[in-house]
């Protein structure tokens, strides 16, 4: 049986209650304030949720998973427990024209969002080093897939294209992102959960580097729209130029491979958004309209 509780990871009482009433063995912390632009507008919530929320989960998990909770020096935990922190390639900062991020690349986050994610990663690492709690950290590249909120590039561009609205491209549009289908990402997390070595970080990338302009042109072509919809607008402050992930560790050590080619994945996703117009109409609430206006219409 699957139970779904909706709540806030900063809520100590709720997290404590869930651990006390269920035999929770695994925490996979997907929770995050995740949009870079929003973190530039207002960073506090990012620190509260991404850093303090993660600390709350770690603290409660430690308490419930420890074999001798009273002994602060004991590093023995229940069999099979694990805390997985879902992180991002953005913690490594930005790349030049060549090279890729490995798990040994120093952390150099450039936005309040990525700084909050890097802080959470360090906290998770610290709970492993100090208390011995079994952990893994995964760092993925840009995800795409169904049900993605239209603040992110791909759903935003598909949505605007379908409505013949302008397609806002930050700066020259030559920034590079590496795209990963969400199902390939989830398969990687499942493999890390079952086979990852405790304490280790695993990078997960799609090996699909595209400039933003290339990607937007692909969407325009699938939808039979015109490139005249493209509008270059003011660049994002501190905009990372290029991300590229080296996934060889998870591939060679744990046998993960992405199943989707980018062309297949993007075609499927464009179709998904076309056939889920109702979902999109529902998700675009007053709050989204306000965000859109603040981001794009006042520039
Ligand atoms: O790399 C993983 C990260 O990918 C995740 O950790 C973040 O949570 C996620 O938001 C994403 O960050 P990005 O900033 O790369 O994603 P976003 O979809 O916001 O933007 C992708 C690229 O497209 C980026 O170079 C900015 C550009 N862009 C984005 C939007 C929304 C535009 O040119 N115009 C836009 O309107």
Short mmCIF file of C-alpha atoms and ligand atoms in Angstrom, two decimals:
data_model
loop_
_atom_site.label_atom_id
_atom_site.label_comp_id
_atom_site.label_asym_id
_atom_site.label_seq_id
_atom_site.Cartn_x
_atom_site.Cartn_y
_atom_site.Cartn_z
CA UNK A 1 0.00 0.00 0.00
CA UNK A 2 1.26 3.47 -0.85
CA UNK A 3 0.43 6.34 1.48
CA UNK A 4 0.88 9.93 0.41
CA UNK A 5 1.24 12.70 2.96
CA UNK A 6 1.50 16.25 1.77
CA UNK A 7 3.62 18.41 4.06
CA UNK A 8 6.62 20.59 4.54
CA UNK A 9 10.04 19.07 5.20
CA UNK A 10 10.77 21.95 7.59
CA UNK A 11 7.87 20.82 9.77
CA UNK A 12 9.65 19.04 12.64
CA UNK A 13 6.46 17.72 14.22
CA UNK A 14 5.16 16.24 10.99
CA UNK A 15 8.44 14.54 10.07
CA UNK A 16 8.78 13.19 13.62
CA UNK A 17 5.18 11.93 13.49
CA UNK A 18 5.77 10.15 10.16
CA UNK A 19 8.89 8.42 11.44
CA UNK A 20 7.13 7.43 14.68
CA UNK A 21 4.06 5.97 12.99
CA UNK A 22 5.69 4.23 9.99
CA UNK A 23 8.65 1.96 9.64
CA UNK A 24 10.55 4.27 7.29
CA UNK A 25 13.80 2.74 6.06
CA UNK A 26 14.67 5.00 3.17
CA UNK A 27 14.49 8.73 2.60
CA UNK A 28 14.91 9.97 -0.97
CA UNK A 29 14.96 13.73 -0.68
CA UNK A 30 13.62 15.07 -3.98
CA UNK A 31 12.18 18.08 -2.19
CA UNK A 32 13.55 21.45 -3.24
CA UNK A 33 12.82 24.95 -4.26
CA UNK A 34 14.32 24.34 -7.69
CA UNK A 35 13.95 27.32 -10.00
CA UNK A 36 17.06 29.48 -10.44
CA UNK A 37 15.11 32.59 -11.50
CA UNK A 38 12.93 32.46 -8.42
CA UNK A 39 16.02 32.13 -6.20
CA UNK A 40 17.39 35.32 -7.74
CA UNK A 41 14.15 37.11 -6.87
CA UNK A 42 13.87 35.74 -3.34
CA UNK A 43 16.56 33.51 -1.85
CA UNK A 44 15.39 33.02 1.74
CA UNK A 45 12.83 30.33 0.99
CA UNK A 46 15.54 28.39 -0.88
CA UNK A 47 17.75 28.33 2.18
CA UNK A 48 14.89 27.43 4.48
CA UNK A 49 13.58 24.56 2.39
CA UNK A 50 16.71 23.23 0.73
CA UNK A 51 19.10 23.56 3.65
CA UNK A 52 17.07 23.58 6.88
CA UNK A 53 14.47 21.18 5.47
CA UNK A 54 17.22 18.71 4.60
CA UNK A 55 18.78 19.14 8.03
CA UNK A 56 15.39 18.38 9.62
CA UNK A 57 15.01 15.16 7.62
CA UNK A 58 18.57 14.08 8.47
CA UNK A 59 18.13 14.78 12.15
CA UNK A 60 14.86 12.84 12.49
CA UNK A 61 16.17 9.95 10.35
CA UNK A 62 19.31 9.75 12.50
CA UNK A 63 17.26 9.60 15.67
CA UNK A 64 14.96 6.84 14.40
CA UNK A 65 17.56 4.79 12.55
CA UNK A 66 20.24 4.68 15.26
CA UNK A 67 20.51 1.35 17.07
CA UNK A 68 21.54 3.03 20.35
CA UNK A 69 19.92 6.49 20.23
CA UNK A 70 21.24 7.48 23.67
CA UNK A 71 24.88 6.88 22.70
CA UNK A 72 26.00 9.97 20.77
CA UNK A 73 29.21 8.22 19.66
CA UNK A 74 27.51 5.12 18.31
CA UNK A 75 27.75 4.79 14.52
CA UNK A 76 25.51 1.70 14.30
CA UNK A 77 22.34 2.06 12.29
CA UNK A 78 19.48 -0.29 11.49
CA UNK A 79 20.10 -2.72 8.63
CA UNK A 80 18.99 -1.44 5.21
CA UNK A 81 18.41 2.23 6.04
CA UNK A 82 19.61 4.91 3.62
CA UNK A 83 19.28 8.65 3.00
CA UNK A 84 19.55 9.71 -0.64
CA UNK A 85 19.97 13.38 -1.44
CA UNK A 86 18.82 14.34 -4.93
CA UNK A 87 21.14 17.11 -5.98
CA UNK A 88 22.13 18.85 -9.19
CA UNK A 89 25.05 19.45 -11.54
CA UNK A 90 24.61 23.18 -10.78
CA UNK A 91 26.55 22.75 -7.52
CA UNK A 92 29.70 22.46 -9.68
CA UNK A 93 29.18 25.90 -11.26
CA UNK A 94 29.81 26.58 -14.92
CA UNK A 95 32.09 24.98 -17.52
CA UNK A 96 34.09 26.46 -20.38
CA UNK A 97 33.84 25.07 -23.89
CA UNK A 98 35.42 21.72 -23.02
CA UNK A 99 35.44 19.24 -20.15
CA UNK A 100 32.72 17.86 -17.92
CA UNK A 101 31.83 17.68 -14.23
CA UNK A 102 33.05 14.59 -12.38
CA UNK A 103 32.24 13.76 -8.77
CA UNK A 104 35.67 15.23 -7.88
CA UNK A 105 35.00 18.63 -9.44
CA UNK A 106 35.09 21.26 -6.65
CA UNK A 107 31.74 22.78 -5.73
CA UNK A 108 31.40 26.34 -7.06
CA UNK A 109 27.70 27.25 -7.14
CA UNK A 110 26.76 30.53 -8.81
CA UNK A 111 23.11 31.17 -7.92
CA UNK A 112 21.32 31.28 -4.56
CA UNK A 113 19.52 28.11 -5.72
CA UNK A 114 22.70 26.16 -6.47
CA UNK A 115 24.37 27.54 -3.33
CA UNK A 116 21.47 26.18 -1.28
CA UNK A 117 21.75 22.78 -2.97
CA UNK A 118 25.53 22.69 -2.45
CA UNK A 119 24.98 23.56 1.22
CA UNK A 120 22.53 20.69 1.56
CA UNK A 121 25.00 18.30 -0.09
CA UNK A 122 27.68 19.33 2.39
CA UNK A 123 25.29 18.78 5.28
CA UNK A 124 24.40 15.30 4.05
CA UNK A 125 28.10 14.53 3.68
CA UNK A 126 28.70 15.86 7.21
CA UNK A 127 26.01 13.56 8.68
CA UNK A 128 27.78 10.64 7.02
CA UNK A 129 31.22 11.68 8.31
CA UNK A 130 30.14 12.73 11.81
CA UNK A 131 27.40 10.23 12.63
CA UNK A 132 27.95 7.44 10.10
CA UNK A 133 24.40 7.65 8.71
CA UNK A 134 24.29 5.71 5.39
CA UNK A 135 23.90 8.22 2.55
CA UNK A 136 24.27 8.77 -1.17
CA UNK A 137 24.16 12.00 -3.13
CA UNK A 138 23.12 12.02 -6.78
CA UNK A 139 23.83 15.02 -9.03
CA UNK A 140 21.80 15.12 -12.21
CA UNK A 141 21.74 17.29 -15.29
CA UNK A 142 18.63 19.15 -16.57
CA UNK A 143 15.56 16.90 -16.36
CA UNK A 144 12.66 16.94 -18.78
CA UNK A 145 9.47 14.91 -18.80
CA UNK A 146 5.73 14.95 -18.19
CA UNK A 147 4.17 17.13 -15.47
CA UNK A 148 7.08 19.58 -15.39
CA UNK A 149 6.04 23.02 -14.19
CA UNK A 150 6.08 25.57 -17.03
CA UNK A 151 8.59 27.83 -15.30
CA UNK A 152 11.27 25.50 -16.77
CA UNK A 153 12.59 25.92 -20.31
CA UNK A 154 11.06 22.94 -22.15
CA UNK A 155 7.44 23.10 -20.90
CA UNK A 156 7.48 26.89 -21.12
CA UNK A 157 8.59 26.84 -24.76
CA UNK A 158 6.10 24.11 -25.74
CA UNK A 159 3.28 25.94 -24.00
CA UNK A 160 4.10 29.30 -25.58
CA UNK A 161 4.57 27.70 -29.01
CA UNK A 162 1.13 26.08 -28.78
CA UNK A 163 -0.35 29.52 -28.01
CA UNK A 164 1.78 31.29 -30.68
CA UNK A 165 3.29 33.40 -27.88
CA UNK A 166 6.81 34.82 -27.87
CA UNK A 167 9.61 32.45 -26.83
CA UNK A 168 11.82 34.32 -24.33
CA UNK A 169 15.50 33.40 -24.72
CA UNK A 170 17.93 34.76 -22.17
CA UNK A 171 20.87 36.59 -23.75
CA UNK A 172 22.34 35.01 -26.88
CA UNK A 173 20.75 31.59 -26.21
CA UNK A 174 24.09 29.83 -26.65
CA UNK A 175 24.21 28.52 -23.08
CA UNK A 176 24.53 24.74 -23.05
CA UNK A 177 22.54 22.28 -20.95
CA UNK A 178 22.75 18.46 -20.85
CA UNK A 179 19.21 16.99 -21.01
CA UNK A 180 18.13 13.87 -19.12
CA UNK A 181 14.72 12.20 -19.36
CA UNK A 182 13.13 12.04 -15.89
CA UNK A 183 12.54 8.26 -16.20
CA UNK A 184 16.23 7.68 -16.89
CA UNK A 185 16.99 9.82 -13.85
CA UNK A 186 14.61 7.79 -11.66
CA UNK A 187 16.13 4.52 -12.89
CA UNK A 188 19.53 5.87 -11.81
CA UNK A 189 18.22 6.73 -8.34
CA UNK A 190 16.73 3.26 -7.97
CA UNK A 191 20.09 1.69 -8.84
CA UNK A 192 21.91 3.97 -6.38
CA UNK A 193 19.37 3.08 -3.68
CA UNK A 194 19.97 -0.65 -4.09
CA UNK A 195 23.63 -0.80 -5.10
CA UNK A 196 25.27 2.55 -4.32
CA UNK A 197 28.23 2.45 -1.93
CA UNK A 198 27.39 4.34 1.24
CA UNK A 199 28.95 7.82 1.40
CA UNK A 200 29.39 8.06 -2.36
CA UNK A 201 28.28 10.75 -4.81
CA UNK A 202 27.03 9.70 -8.27
CA UNK A 203 26.66 12.03 -11.25
CA UNK A 204 23.78 11.31 -13.63
CA UNK A 205 23.73 12.95 -17.05
CA UNK A 206 21.93 12.40 -20.33
CA UNK A 207 24.94 13.04 -22.59
CA UNK A 208 22.72 15.34 -24.65
CA UNK A 209 24.37 18.74 -24.76
CA UNK A 210 22.30 21.34 -26.59
CA UNK A 211 22.38 25.11 -26.75
CA UNK A 212 19.11 26.65 -25.64
CA UNK A 213 18.58 27.99 -29.15
CA UNK A 214 19.06 24.53 -30.70
CA UNK A 215 16.54 23.07 -28.27
CA UNK A 216 13.96 25.78 -28.84
CA UNK A 217 14.32 25.45 -32.63
CA UNK A 218 13.71 21.70 -32.30
CA UNK A 219 10.46 22.38 -30.41
CA UNK A 220 9.42 25.02 -32.96
CA UNK A 221 10.00 22.52 -35.78
CA UNK A 222 8.02 19.71 -34.13
CA UNK A 223 5.12 22.09 -33.60
CA UNK A 224 5.31 23.58 -37.10
CA UNK A 225 5.76 27.07 -35.68
CA UNK A 226 7.88 29.96 -36.89
CA UNK A 227 11.28 31.01 -35.54
CA UNK A 228 10.01 34.60 -35.57
CA UNK A 229 8.45 33.76 -32.18
CA UNK A 230 11.94 33.73 -30.65
CA UNK A 231 12.62 36.84 -28.61
CA UNK A 232 16.03 37.46 -27.04
CA UNK A 233 15.57 39.12 -23.65
CA UNK A 234 17.89 40.34 -20.89
CA UNK A 235 20.19 37.61 -19.62
CA UNK A 236 19.76 35.88 -16.25
CA UNK A 237 22.26 37.38 -13.74
CA UNK A 238 25.14 34.96 -13.05
CA UNK A 239 23.88 32.73 -15.88
CA UNK A 240 25.96 29.53 -16.05
CA UNK A 241 27.30 29.11 -19.58
CA UNK A 242 27.65 25.37 -19.88
CA UNK A 243 26.89 22.21 -17.91
CA UNK A 244 28.09 18.76 -18.94
CA UNK A 245 28.06 15.70 -16.74
CA UNK A 246 30.51 12.83 -16.74
CA UNK A 247 28.37 9.82 -15.72
CA UNK A 248 31.10 7.22 -16.11
CA UNK A 249 31.13 6.36 -12.38
CA UNK A 250 27.49 5.29 -12.18
CA UNK A 251 27.77 3.59 -15.57
CA UNK A 252 30.87 1.54 -14.83
CA UNK A 253 30.34 0.88 -11.12
CA UNK A 254 26.54 0.41 -11.04
CA UNK A 255 25.69 -0.45 -14.66
CA UNK A 256 23.27 2.44 -15.28
CA UNK A 257 22.54 3.52 -18.86
CA UNK A 258 20.02 6.10 -20.12
CA UNK A 259 17.33 4.45 -22.27
CA UNK A 260 16.04 7.54 -24.06
CA UNK A 261 17.74 9.23 -26.97
CA UNK A 262 17.12 12.96 -26.82
CA UNK A 263 15.22 12.99 -30.13
CA UNK A 264 12.83 10.24 -28.92
CA UNK A 265 12.40 11.83 -25.52
CA UNK A 266 11.69 15.33 -26.77
CA UNK A 267 9.21 14.10 -29.42
CA UNK A 268 7.37 12.12 -26.74
CA UNK A 269 7.29 15.11 -24.40
CA UNK A 270 6.01 17.52 -27.02
CA UNK A 271 3.19 15.01 -27.74
CA UNK A 272 2.53 14.69 -24.00
CA UNK A 273 2.03 18.43 -23.57
CA UNK A 274 -0.22 18.56 -26.65
CA UNK A 275 -2.43 15.78 -25.23
CA UNK A 276 -2.42 17.16 -21.67
CA UNK A 277 -3.63 20.65 -22.37
CA UNK A 278 -6.14 20.37 -19.51
CA UNK A 279 -3.34 19.69 -17.04
CA UNK A 280 -1.44 22.72 -18.31
CA UNK A 281 -4.53 24.96 -18.14
CA UNK A 282 -5.12 23.79 -14.58
CA UNK A 283 -1.53 24.31 -13.44
CA UNK A 284 -1.35 27.82 -14.85
CA UNK A 285 -2.97 29.50 -11.93
CA UNK A 286 -3.04 33.14 -10.91
CA UNK A 287 0.28 32.65 -9.16
CA UNK A 288 1.91 31.41 -12.38
CA UNK A 289 0.50 34.33 -14.34
CA UNK A 290 2.01 36.69 -11.79
CA UNK A 291 5.39 34.91 -12.02
CA UNK A 292 5.23 35.10 -15.86
CA UNK A 293 4.42 38.77 -15.80
CA UNK A 294 7.24 39.55 -13.38
CA UNK A 295 9.77 37.46 -15.32
CA UNK A 296 8.98 38.38 -18.88
CA UNK A 297 6.45 41.13 -19.44
CA UNK A 298 8.11 43.87 -17.42
CA UNK A 299 11.48 43.48 -19.18
O1 LIG B 1 21.05 21.35 -14.21
C1 LIG B 1 20.05 20.90 -13.36
C2 LIG B 1 19.16 22.06 -13.03
O2 LIG B 1 18.38 22.32 -14.19
C3 LIG B 1 18.26 21.83 -11.83
O3 LIG B 1 19.06 21.69 -10.69
C4 LIG B 1 17.31 23.01 -11.64
O4 LIG B 1 16.43 22.75 -10.58
C5 LIG B 1 16.54 23.23 -12.90
O5 LIG B 1 15.71 24.36 -12.77
C6 LIG B 1 17.47 23.39 -14.10
O6 LIG B 1 18.16 24.66 -14.04
P1 LIG B 1 18.33 25.59 -15.32
O7 LIG B 1 18.48 26.97 -14.88
O8 LIG B 1 19.38 25.06 -16.25
O9 LIG B 1 16.88 25.30 -16.02
P2 LIG B 1 15.84 26.27 -16.72
O10 LIG B 1 14.79 25.39 -17.33
O11 LIG B 1 15.40 27.37 -15.85
O12 LIG B 1 16.70 26.92 -17.88
C7 LIG B 1 17.40 26.13 -18.84
C8 LIG B 1 18.18 27.09 -19.72
O13 LIG B 1 17.27 27.88 -20.48
C9 LIG B 1 19.01 28.08 -18.93
O14 LIG B 1 20.23 28.33 -19.65
C10 LIG B 1 18.17 29.35 -18.90
C11 LIG B 1 17.44 29.28 -20.23
N1 LIG B 1 16.09 29.89 -20.24
C12 LIG B 1 15.18 29.47 -19.29
C13 LIG B 1 13.93 30.01 -19.25
C14 LIG B 1 12.93 29.56 -18.21
C15 LIG B 1 15.74 30.84 -21.21
O15 LIG B 1 16.57 31.18 -22.10
N2 LIG B 1 14.49 31.34 -21.18
C16 LIG B 1 13.56 31.00 -20.23
O16 LIG B 1 12.44 31.53 -20.27
#
